[in-house]
Amino acid sequence: MSQPNNISGYTIARNVVKFKYPIRECLSTLRPICDDVVLAYDPYTDDGTDEAVKSLAEDLDLTLFETRWNMDNIDKGLELGVQTDIAMRQCKNQWRLYLQLDEAFHEDDVDLIKDLPRQAQEVGACGADFQRIYFYKDLHTIRRDWCAQITRLTYGDTHTYSTGDGMSCVPTAPASEKHLPNNLWMFHYSRIGDPELISQRVRNMDTFYHEDGTLISKEDLPDYDFVCREFDNYAKENGPKEVSPQLVPYHGTHPLPFAELYQEFD
């Protein structure tokens, strides 16, 4: 039975084996916060994702939900938002927390995050914002211009991701616009790791925005070079321009699963 301040977690997954997404590490940081965690995934891939998520669900007590992704929907990454909404609707609690598979919460913040629903209700807020901190190349470097305040904890059906690519959500009505501000971090790690693998992931994400034929071929794909650009893509035309480095040092700690996973990049 749903409890007023309990949190349901949720995420989406596709081709997690092929692209070696840190799904176990991610959900290991989400699980202690949440009463239940929904993993909505596309089982219609040939990389072993189906078997991998079923094994993980047993280990972490996850709720699985199968959903076929529409890979013909390449309008501004909207399919990612659609699938995120599908996952959110499977949650049993009214307070719902979304985490992407290359993100994490710090174990020191578990109790603080669990208390956000109570704080939000006291001020009549329908959501809570987090500071998404974007790590770049190694565990001691933050890319400041890619950091952002984003909404990931929401109440009931007051928000939707389907108007965008799933990074953040928007209120479905003016009455839901009030959010609880806080300084809690959400650690983002999509640009740490093997440069060849990062490029493969970036190109795969590009297929949600561009026709495959407009992208650099898989055979010609360069390793990720960590040059600061406005954004990343491997489209053949209109490539992103370089920008002044917005890199700042970080001397704090990381969520333990990711500190261990990326220790060679420490």
Coordinates of C-alpha atoms in Angstrom, one line a residue:
M1 CA 0.0 0.0 0.0
S2 CA 1.3 3.5 -0.9
Q3 CA 2.4 5.6 2.0
P4 CA 2.1 9.4 1.8
N5 CA 5.8 10.2 1.9
N6 CA 7.3 7.0 0.5
I7 CA 9.2 7.3 -2.8
S8 CA 9.1 5.1 -5.8
G9 CA 12.2 5.1 -8.0
Y10 CA 12.2 4.4 -11.7
T11 CA 14.5 4.3 -14.8
I12 CA 14.5 3.1 -18.4
A13 CA 16.9 0.8 -20.2
R14 CA 17.7 -0.4 -23.7
N15 CA 20.8 -2.1 -25.0
V16 CA 22.5 -1.9 -21.6
V17 CA 24.8 -4.8 -22.3
K18 CA 25.9 -3.7 -25.7
F19 CA 26.9 -0.3 -24.4
K20 CA 28.0 -1.4 -21.0
Y21 CA 25.8 1.0 -19.0
P22 CA 26.5 1.0 -15.2
I23 CA 23.0 -0.1 -14.4
R24 CA 23.9 -2.1 -11.3
E25 CA 25.9 0.8 -9.9
C26 CA 23.2 3.3 -10.7
L27 CA 20.3 1.4 -9.2
S28 CA 22.4 0.4 -6.1
T29 CA 22.4 4.1 -5.2
L30 CA 18.7 4.6 -5.9
R31 CA 17.4 1.5 -4.2
P32 CA 18.1 2.6 -0.5
I33 CA 16.1 5.8 -1.1
C34 CA 13.0 4.1 -2.5
D35 CA 10.2 1.9 -1.3
D36 CA 10.1 0.3 -4.7
V37 CA 12.1 0.8 -8.0
V38 CA 10.6 0.3 -11.5
L39 CA 12.9 -0.7 -14.3
A40 CA 11.1 -0.3 -17.7
Y41 CA 13.1 -1.9 -20.5
D42 CA 12.9 -2.9 -24.1
P43 CA 13.3 -6.7 -24.2
Y44 CA 13.4 -6.7 -28.0
T45 CA 17.1 -6.3 -28.4
D46 CA 19.7 -9.0 -29.2
D47 CA 22.4 -7.9 -26.7
G48 CA 21.2 -9.8 -23.7
T49 CA 19.5 -6.9 -22.0
D50 CA 16.5 -9.0 -21.1
E51 CA 18.5 -11.6 -19.2
A52 CA 20.7 -8.9 -17.5
V53 CA 17.8 -6.9 -16.1
K54 CA 16.0 -10.0 -14.9
S55 CA 19.1 -11.1 -12.9
L56 CA 19.5 -7.6 -11.6
A57 CA 15.8 -7.4 -10.6
E58 CA 16.3 -10.5 -8.4
D59 CA 19.4 -9.1 -6.7
L60 CA 18.0 -5.6 -6.0
D61 CA 14.2 -6.4 -5.7
L62 CA 13.2 -4.3 -8.7
T63 CA 9.8 -4.2 -10.5
L64 CA 10.3 -4.9 -14.2
F65 CA 8.1 -3.6 -17.0
E66 CA 8.5 -4.5 -20.6
T67 CA 7.9 -1.8 -23.3
R68 CA 8.8 -1.7 -27.0
W69 CA 10.6 1.4 -28.0
N70 CA 9.7 3.2 -31.2
M71 CA 13.0 3.6 -32.9
D72 CA 11.4 5.5 -35.8
N73 CA 10.7 8.4 -33.4
I74 CA 13.7 10.6 -34.0
D75 CA 12.1 14.0 -33.2
K76 CA 14.4 15.8 -30.7
G77 CA 14.9 12.7 -28.6
L78 CA 11.2 12.6 -27.6
E79 CA 11.1 8.8 -27.5
L80 CA 13.3 8.9 -24.4
G81 CA 10.8 11.2 -22.7
V82 CA 7.9 9.0 -23.8
Q83 CA 9.6 5.9 -22.3
T84 CA 10.4 7.8 -19.1
D85 CA 6.7 8.7 -18.7
I86 CA 5.8 5.0 -19.2
A87 CA 8.1 4.0 -16.4
M88 CA 6.8 6.7 -14.1
R89 CA 3.2 5.5 -14.5
Q90 CA 4.2 2.1 -13.2
C91 CA 5.2 3.5 -9.8
K92 CA 3.1 2.5 -6.8
N93 CA 3.8 5.6 -4.7
Q94 CA 2.7 9.2 -5.4
W95 CA 6.2 10.5 -5.0
R96 CA 8.4 9.3 -7.9
L97 CA 12.1 9.7 -8.4
Y98 CA 13.8 9.3 -11.8
L99 CA 17.5 8.4 -12.2
Q100 CA 19.2 7.7 -15.6
L101 CA 21.6 4.8 -15.9
D102 CA 24.8 6.9 -15.9
E103 CA 23.8 8.9 -12.8
A104 CA 23.9 8.3 -9.0
F105 CA 23.0 9.6 -5.6
H106 CA 25.5 9.8 -2.8
E107 CA 25.0 7.4 0.1
D108 CA 25.5 10.4 2.5
D109 CA 22.3 12.0 1.0
V110 CA 19.9 9.1 1.3
D111 CA 18.1 10.3 4.4
L112 CA 18.0 13.9 3.1
I113 CA 16.4 12.8 -0.2
K114 CA 13.9 10.6 1.6
D115 CA 12.8 13.6 3.6
L116 CA 12.1 15.7 0.5
P117 CA 8.4 14.7 0.1
R118 CA 7.6 15.8 3.6
Q119 CA 9.4 19.2 3.0
A120 CA 7.6 19.6 -0.3
Q121 CA 4.2 19.0 1.1
E122 CA 4.8 21.5 3.9
V123 CA 5.2 24.3 1.3
G124 CA 2.7 23.0 -1.2
A125 CA 5.2 21.9 -3.8
C126 CA 4.6 19.1 -6.4
G127 CA 8.2 18.5 -7.2
A128 CA 11.8 18.8 -6.0
D129 CA 14.8 19.9 -8.0
F130 CA 18.4 18.6 -7.9
Q131 CA 21.7 19.9 -9.0
R132 CA 23.0 17.7 -11.8
I133 CA 26.7 17.7 -11.5
Y134 CA 28.4 16.7 -14.8
F135 CA 31.8 14.9 -14.3
Y136 CA 34.1 15.1 -17.3
K137 CA 37.0 12.8 -18.2
D138 CA 37.9 11.9 -14.6
L139 CA 36.5 11.9 -11.0
H140 CA 38.1 15.2 -10.2
T141 CA 36.8 17.4 -13.0
I142 CA 33.4 19.0 -13.3
R143 CA 32.2 20.5 -16.6
R144 CA 30.4 23.5 -15.3
D145 CA 28.5 24.5 -18.4
W146 CA 26.8 21.1 -18.6
C147 CA 25.7 21.2 -14.9
A148 CA 22.0 22.1 -14.5
Q149 CA 19.2 22.3 -12.0
I150 CA 16.6 19.7 -13.0
T151 CA 13.4 18.3 -11.7
R152 CA 13.5 14.6 -11.0
L153 CA 11.2 14.1 -7.9
T154 CA 7.6 14.7 -8.6
Y155 CA 4.1 14.0 -7.2
G156 CA 1.6 11.8 -9.0
D157 CA 0.8 12.8 -12.6
T158 CA 1.7 16.5 -12.1
H159 CA 4.7 16.3 -14.4
T160 CA 5.6 14.8 -17.8
Y161 CA 8.9 14.0 -19.6
S162 CA 7.3 13.4 -23.0
T163 CA 7.8 17.0 -24.2
G164 CA 11.5 16.5 -24.1
D165 CA 14.3 13.9 -24.1
G166 CA 13.9 12.8 -20.5
M167 CA 16.6 15.0 -18.9
S168 CA 14.1 16.9 -16.9
C169 CA 10.3 17.1 -16.7
V170 CA 7.8 19.9 -16.9
P171 CA 4.5 20.5 -15.0
T172 CA 1.3 19.4 -16.7
A173 CA -0.6 22.4 -15.2
P174 CA 0.2 25.8 -13.6
A175 CA -0.9 24.4 -10.2
S176 CA 2.1 22.0 -10.3
E177 CA 4.8 24.6 -11.1
K178 CA 5.9 25.1 -7.5
H179 CA 9.1 23.0 -6.7
L180 CA 11.1 22.5 -3.6
P181 CA 14.6 24.0 -4.2
N182 CA 17.5 22.2 -2.6
N183 CA 21.3 21.8 -3.0
L184 CA 21.3 18.0 -3.2
W185 CA 23.5 16.6 -6.0
M186 CA 22.8 14.1 -8.7
F187 CA 26.1 12.8 -9.9
H188 CA 26.3 12.4 -13.7
Y189 CA 29.0 10.1 -15.3
S190 CA 28.3 9.8 -19.0
R191 CA 31.7 11.3 -19.9
I192 CA 33.9 9.2 -17.8
G193 CA 35.3 5.9 -19.0
D194 CA 36.8 4.3 -22.0
P195 CA 36.9 6.9 -24.9
E196 CA 35.9 4.3 -27.5
L197 CA 32.9 3.2 -25.4
I198 CA 31.8 6.8 -24.8
S199 CA 31.8 7.5 -28.5
Q200 CA 29.7 4.4 -29.1
R201 CA 27.2 5.6 -26.5
V202 CA 27.1 9.1 -27.9
R203 CA 26.5 7.9 -31.4
N204 CA 23.7 5.6 -30.1
M205 CA 22.1 8.5 -28.4
D206 CA 22.3 10.5 -31.7
T207 CA 20.0 7.9 -33.3
F208 CA 17.2 9.4 -31.2
Y209 CA 17.7 12.8 -32.8
H210 CA 19.0 12.0 -36.4
E211 CA 18.6 9.5 -39.2
D212 CA 21.3 6.9 -38.9
G213 CA 22.5 7.7 -42.4
T214 CA 23.3 11.3 -41.4
L215 CA 25.7 10.1 -38.7
I216 CA 29.4 9.2 -39.0
S217 CA 29.5 5.5 -39.6
K218 CA 30.3 3.1 -36.8
E219 CA 33.4 2.0 -38.6
D220 CA 34.7 5.6 -38.9
L221 CA 33.7 6.6 -35.4
P222 CA 36.7 8.3 -33.6
D223 CA 37.4 7.8 -29.9
Y224 CA 35.9 10.5 -27.7
D225 CA 38.5 13.3 -27.5
F226 CA 37.2 15.3 -24.5
V227 CA 37.4 18.6 -26.5
C228 CA 34.8 21.0 -25.0
R229 CA 32.0 21.6 -27.5
E230 CA 28.5 23.1 -27.1
F231 CA 27.1 19.6 -27.2
D232 CA 28.1 16.2 -28.5
N233 CA 26.9 14.5 -31.7
Y234 CA 28.4 12.6 -34.6
A235 CA 26.2 14.1 -37.3
K236 CA 28.1 14.6 -40.6
E237 CA 26.8 18.1 -41.0
N238 CA 26.5 21.1 -38.7
G239 CA 28.8 19.7 -36.1
P240 CA 28.9 21.5 -32.7
K241 CA 31.4 24.3 -32.3
E242 CA 34.2 24.2 -29.7
V243 CA 33.7 26.4 -26.6
S244 CA 36.0 27.7 -24.0
P245 CA 36.7 25.0 -21.4
Q246 CA 34.3 25.2 -18.4
L247 CA 36.2 22.7 -16.3
V248 CA 36.6 23.1 -12.6
P249 CA 38.4 20.8 -10.1
Y250 CA 36.4 18.6 -7.6
H251 CA 38.0 17.3 -4.4
G252 CA 35.0 15.7 -2.8
T253 CA 33.9 12.1 -2.6
H254 CA 31.7 10.1 -5.0
P255 CA 28.9 7.5 -4.5
L256 CA 30.8 4.4 -3.6
P257 CA 29.7 2.2 -6.5
F258 CA 31.0 4.7 -9.0
A259 CA 34.1 5.5 -7.0
E260 CA 35.0 1.8 -7.4
L261 CA 33.8 1.5 -11.0
Y262 CA 35.9 4.5 -12.2
Q263 CA 38.9 4.2 -9.8
E264 CA 41.3 4.0 -12.8
F265 CA 40.1 7.5 -13.7
D266 CA 40.7 8.9 -10.2

